[in-house]
Structures are given as structure tokens and as C-alpha cells.
PDB file of C-alpha atoms and ligand atoms in Angstrom:
ATOM      1  CA  MET A  15     -17.829   6.328  -5.784  1.00  0.00           C
ATOM      2  CA  ALA A  16     -15.907   7.662  -8.902  1.00  0.00           C
ATOM      3  CA  ILE A  17     -12.392   8.495  -8.166  1.00  0.00           C
ATOM      4  CA  ALA A  18      -9.834  10.018 -10.342  1.00  0.00           C
ATOM      5  CA  ARG A  19      -6.731   8.517 -11.532  1.00  0.00           C
ATOM      6  CA  LEU A  20      -3.721  10.505 -10.625  1.00  0.00           C
ATOM      7  CA  THR A  21      -2.103  12.587 -13.666  1.00  0.00           C
ATOM      8  CA  GLU A  22       1.335  11.750 -14.426  1.00  0.00           C
ATOM      9  CA  THR A  23       2.636  14.934 -12.813  1.00  0.00           C
ATOM     10  CA  GLU A  24       0.844  14.046  -9.647  1.00  0.00           C
ATOM     11  CA  ARG A  25       2.043  10.424  -9.663  1.00  0.00           C
ATOM     12  CA  ALA A  26       5.676  11.890 -10.164  1.00  0.00           C
ATOM     13  CA  GLU A  27       5.067  14.072  -7.017  1.00  0.00           C
ATOM     14  CA  ALA A  28       3.536  11.270  -4.974  1.00  0.00           C
ATOM     15  CA  LEU A  29       6.556   8.969  -5.733  1.00  0.00           C
ATOM     16  CA  ALA A  30       9.225  11.361  -4.664  1.00  0.00           C
ATOM     17  CA  ALA A  31       7.096  12.050  -1.344  1.00  0.00           C
ATOM     18  CA  LEU A  32       7.254   8.288  -0.884  1.00  0.00           C
ATOM     19  CA  PRO A  33      10.624   7.238  -1.370  1.00  0.00           C
ATOM     20  CA  LEU A  34      10.306   3.808   0.191  1.00  0.00           C
ATOM     21  CA  TRP A  35       7.793   2.709  -2.454  1.00  0.00           C
ATOM     22  CA  SER A  36       8.307   1.782  -6.058  1.00  0.00           C
ATOM     23  CA  LEU A  37       5.697   2.160  -8.890  1.00  0.00           C
ATOM     24  CA  ARG A  38       4.724  -1.439 -10.649  1.00  0.00           C
ATOM     25  CA  ALA A  39       5.830  -1.773 -14.276  1.00  0.00           C
ATOM     26  CA  ASP A  40       2.479  -0.964 -15.569  1.00  0.00           C
ATOM     27  CA  GLY A  41       2.661   2.464 -13.748  1.00  0.00           C
ATOM     28  CA  LEU A  42      -0.614   1.451 -11.991  1.00  0.00           C
ATOM     29  CA  ALA A  43       0.338   0.789  -8.379  1.00  0.00           C
ATOM     30  CA  LEU A  44       2.721   1.538  -5.806  1.00  0.00           C
ATOM     31  CA  THR A  45       4.455  -1.570  -4.091  1.00  0.00           C
ATOM     32  CA  ARG A  46       6.784  -1.696  -1.070  1.00  0.00           C
ATOM     33  CA  THR A  47       8.060  -4.854   0.857  1.00  0.00           C
ATOM     34  CA  PHE A  48       8.641  -5.136   4.485  1.00  0.00           C
ATOM     35  CA  ARG A  49      10.639  -7.775   6.591  1.00  0.00           C
ATOM     36  CA  PHE A  50      10.001  -8.204   9.910  1.00  0.00           C
ATOM     37  CA  ALA A  51      11.630 -10.210  12.925  1.00  0.00           C
ATOM     38  CA  ASP A  52       9.273 -13.175  12.824  1.00  0.00           C
ATOM     39  CA  PHE A  53       5.664 -14.059  11.637  1.00  0.00           C
ATOM     40  CA  ALA A  54       4.146 -12.539  14.534  1.00  0.00           C
ATOM     41  CA  GLU A  55       5.735  -9.375  14.032  1.00  0.00           C
ATOM     42  CA  ALA A  56       4.492  -9.561  10.425  1.00  0.00           C
ATOM     43  CA  PHE A  57       1.045 -10.204  11.380  1.00  0.00           C
ATOM     44  CA  GLY A  58       0.782  -7.470  13.664  1.00  0.00           C
ATOM     45  CA  PHE A  59       1.969  -5.098  11.053  1.00  0.00           C
ATOM     46  CA  MET A  60      -0.488  -6.353   9.130  1.00  0.00           C
ATOM     47  CA  THR A  61      -3.592  -6.054  11.755  1.00  0.00           C
ATOM     48  CA  ARG A  62      -2.551  -2.492  11.941  1.00  0.00           C
ATOM     49  CA  VAL A  63      -2.509  -1.916   8.155  1.00  0.00           C
ATOM     50  CA  ALA A  64      -6.050  -3.847   7.803  1.00  0.00           C
ATOM     51  CA  ILE A  65      -7.644  -1.585  10.523  1.00  0.00           C
ATOM     52  CA  LEU A  66      -6.470   1.580   8.643  1.00  0.00           C
ATOM     53  CA  ALA A  67      -7.794   0.243   5.293  1.00  0.00           C
ATOM     54  CA  GLU A  68     -11.262  -0.290   6.845  1.00  0.00           C
ATOM     55  CA  LYS A  69     -11.015   3.375   8.327  1.00  0.00           C
ATOM     56  CA  ALA A  70     -10.311   4.652   4.760  1.00  0.00           C
ATOM     57  CA  ASP A  71     -12.447   2.071   2.775  1.00  0.00           C
ATOM     58  CA  HIS A  72      -9.463   1.363   0.933  1.00  0.00           C
ATOM     59  CA  HIS A  73      -7.814  -2.048   0.855  1.00  0.00           C
ATOM     60  CA  PRO A  74      -4.212  -3.305  -0.232  1.00  0.00           C
ATOM     61  CA  GLU A  75      -3.354  -6.199  -2.443  1.00  0.00           C
ATOM     62  CA  TRP A  76      -0.758  -7.906  -0.393  1.00  0.00           C
ATOM     63  CA  PHE A  77       1.185 -11.176   0.012  1.00  0.00           C
ATOM     64  CA  ASN A  78       2.650 -12.521   3.211  1.00  0.00           C
ATOM     65  CA  VAL A  79       4.880 -15.514   3.903  1.00  0.00           C
ATOM     66  CA  TYR A  80       6.602 -15.758   7.301  1.00  0.00           C
ATOM     67  CA  ASN A  81       8.273 -12.463   8.181  1.00  0.00           C
ATOM     68  CA  ARG A  82       7.729 -10.891   4.575  1.00  0.00           C
ATOM     69  CA  VAL A  83       4.721  -8.719   3.707  1.00  0.00           C
ATOM     70  CA  GLU A  84       4.777  -7.273   0.056  1.00  0.00           C
ATOM     71  CA  ILE A  85       2.154  -4.496  -0.368  1.00  0.00           C
ATOM     72  CA  THR A  86       0.488  -3.320  -3.685  1.00  0.00           C
ATOM     73  CA  LEU A  87      -2.003  -0.300  -3.519  1.00  0.00           C
ATOM     74  CA  THR A  88      -3.874   0.558  -6.332  1.00  0.00           C
ATOM     75  CA  THR A  89      -7.332   1.967  -6.790  1.00  0.00           C
ATOM     76  CA  HIS A  90      -9.740  -0.389  -8.589  1.00  0.00           C
ATOM     77  CA  ASP A  91     -12.544   2.176  -9.001  1.00  0.00           C
ATOM     78  CA  ALA A  92      -9.856   4.714 -10.749  1.00  0.00           C
ATOM     79  CA  GLY A  93      -8.132   1.861 -12.812  1.00  0.00           C
ATOM     80  CA  GLY A  94      -4.880   2.953 -11.676  1.00  0.00           C
ATOM     81  CA  LEU A  95      -3.292   5.110  -8.687  1.00  0.00           C
ATOM     82  CA  SER A  96      -5.376   7.984  -6.856  1.00  0.00           C
ATOM     83  CA  THR A  97      -4.866   9.940  -3.977  1.00  0.00           C
ATOM     84  CA  ARG A  98      -6.172   6.790  -1.550  1.00  0.00           C
ATOM     85  CA  ASP A  99      -3.056   5.057  -2.681  1.00  0.00           C
ATOM     86  CA  VAL A 100      -0.721   7.798  -1.589  1.00  0.00           C
ATOM     87  CA  ALA A 101      -2.435   8.495   1.483  1.00  0.00           C
ATOM     88  CA  LEU A 102      -2.680   5.070   2.657  1.00  0.00           C
ATOM     89  CA  ALA A 103       1.461   4.397   1.823  1.00  0.00           C
ATOM     90  CA  GLY A 104       1.843   7.664   3.643  1.00  0.00           C
ATOM     91  CA  ALA A 105      -0.149   6.206   6.748  1.00  0.00           C
ATOM     92  CA  ILE A 106       1.788   2.932   6.694  1.00  0.00           C
ATOM     93  CA  ASP A 107       5.147   4.747   6.610  1.00  0.00           C
ATOM     94  CA  GLY A 108       4.092   6.605   9.792  1.00  0.00           C
ATOM     95  CA  PHE A 109       4.190   3.156  11.440  1.00  0.00           C
ATOM     96  CA  GLY A 110       7.878   3.720  11.683  1.00  0.00           C
ATOM     97  CA  SER A 111       8.483   0.166  10.630  1.00  0.00           C
TER      98      SER A 111
HETATM   99  N1  HBI B  20      -9.765  -0.525  -2.131  1.00  0.00           N
HETATM  100  N2  HBI B  20      -7.799  -0.646  -3.488  1.00  0.00           N
HETATM  101  C1  HBI B  20      -9.256  -0.483  -3.405  1.00  0.00           C
HETATM  102  N3  HBI B  20      -9.542   0.068  -4.284  1.00  0.00           N
HETATM  103  C2  HBI B  20     -11.069   0.310  -4.321  1.00  0.00           C
HETATM  104  O1  HBI B  20     -11.333   0.932  -5.511  1.00  0.00           O
HETATM  105  C3  HBI B  20     -11.630   0.141  -3.409  1.00  0.00           C
HETATM  106  C4  HBI B  20     -11.090  -0.401  -2.007  1.00  0.00           C
HETATM  107  N4  HBI B  20     -11.983  -0.527  -1.027  1.00  0.00           N
HETATM  108  C5  HBI B  20     -13.143  -0.417  -1.044  1.00  0.00           C
HETATM  109  C6  HBI B  20     -13.787   0.002  -2.097  1.00  0.00           C
HETATM  110  N5  HBI B  20     -13.042   0.236  -3.280  1.00  0.00           N
HETATM  111  C7  HBI B  20     -15.201   0.501  -2.313  1.00  0.00           C
HETATM  112  O2  HBI B  20     -15.566   1.870  -2.342  1.00  0.00           O
HETATM  113  C8  HBI B  20     -15.894  -0.264  -3.084  1.00  0.00           C
HETATM  114  O3  HBI B  20     -15.780   0.431  -4.415  1.00  0.00           O
HETATM  115  C9  HBI B  20     -15.870  -1.593  -3.178  1.00  0.00           C
END
């Protein structure tokens, strides 16, 4: 399904609303690094994100080593950032981690 890429203005507004996230250098993704008490906490977080991702049919690119999880959100179908990335980032922030 075609989904539109955010305009520059929409992207700036999204970033302002997601202060814990950063824009990747190429401007095509949102990134955030999380650190937890241990691996079990990190993996539990990843499990919660995975359930959200499945519900949203929108999946993160991520890296985990021990208690660190690095998440990158971009919309392959849009070739950059879309509302789906913004929504998923907001939902993840809602975990209160
Ligand atoms: N996840 N991040 C991301 N980007 C997509 O374009 C995407 C996805 N998950 C599933 C999905 N697209 C489906 O709509 C198919 O396009 C694979």
C-alpha cells in the first residue's frame, strides 16, 4: 500500500513532538537508543515493541546487545519517514521506559 513520505514541515513537527528521538543523518529515519537494567529487561521491551509492530504492520530496524536496544524507524514503502514511524515512536515512548 502506497504511503506518503512526510514533508519537511511535517518532519520538523514530528521531531518537535518526539524530543527523545533523533533524525538519522540522511534525514530518512528516526533513531533512539534505550538502556535497561539487564538483557531480560531489554528483551521484554523488545517483545512489547514487537507486539505493537505486528498490530501496526510497521516494523522497526533494531540492534540489541545485552541491555542496549537501538531502534531505527523508517518506512520502506515511502522511502523515508511516514506517519507510521511517528505513530510507532510515540507508542514506544508511551511505555514509560
Ligand atoms: N515496516 N518499517 C516498515 N516499513 C514498511 O514499509 C513496511 C513495514 N512493515 C510491513 C510493511 N511495510 C507491509 O505493508 C509490506 O509493505 C511489507
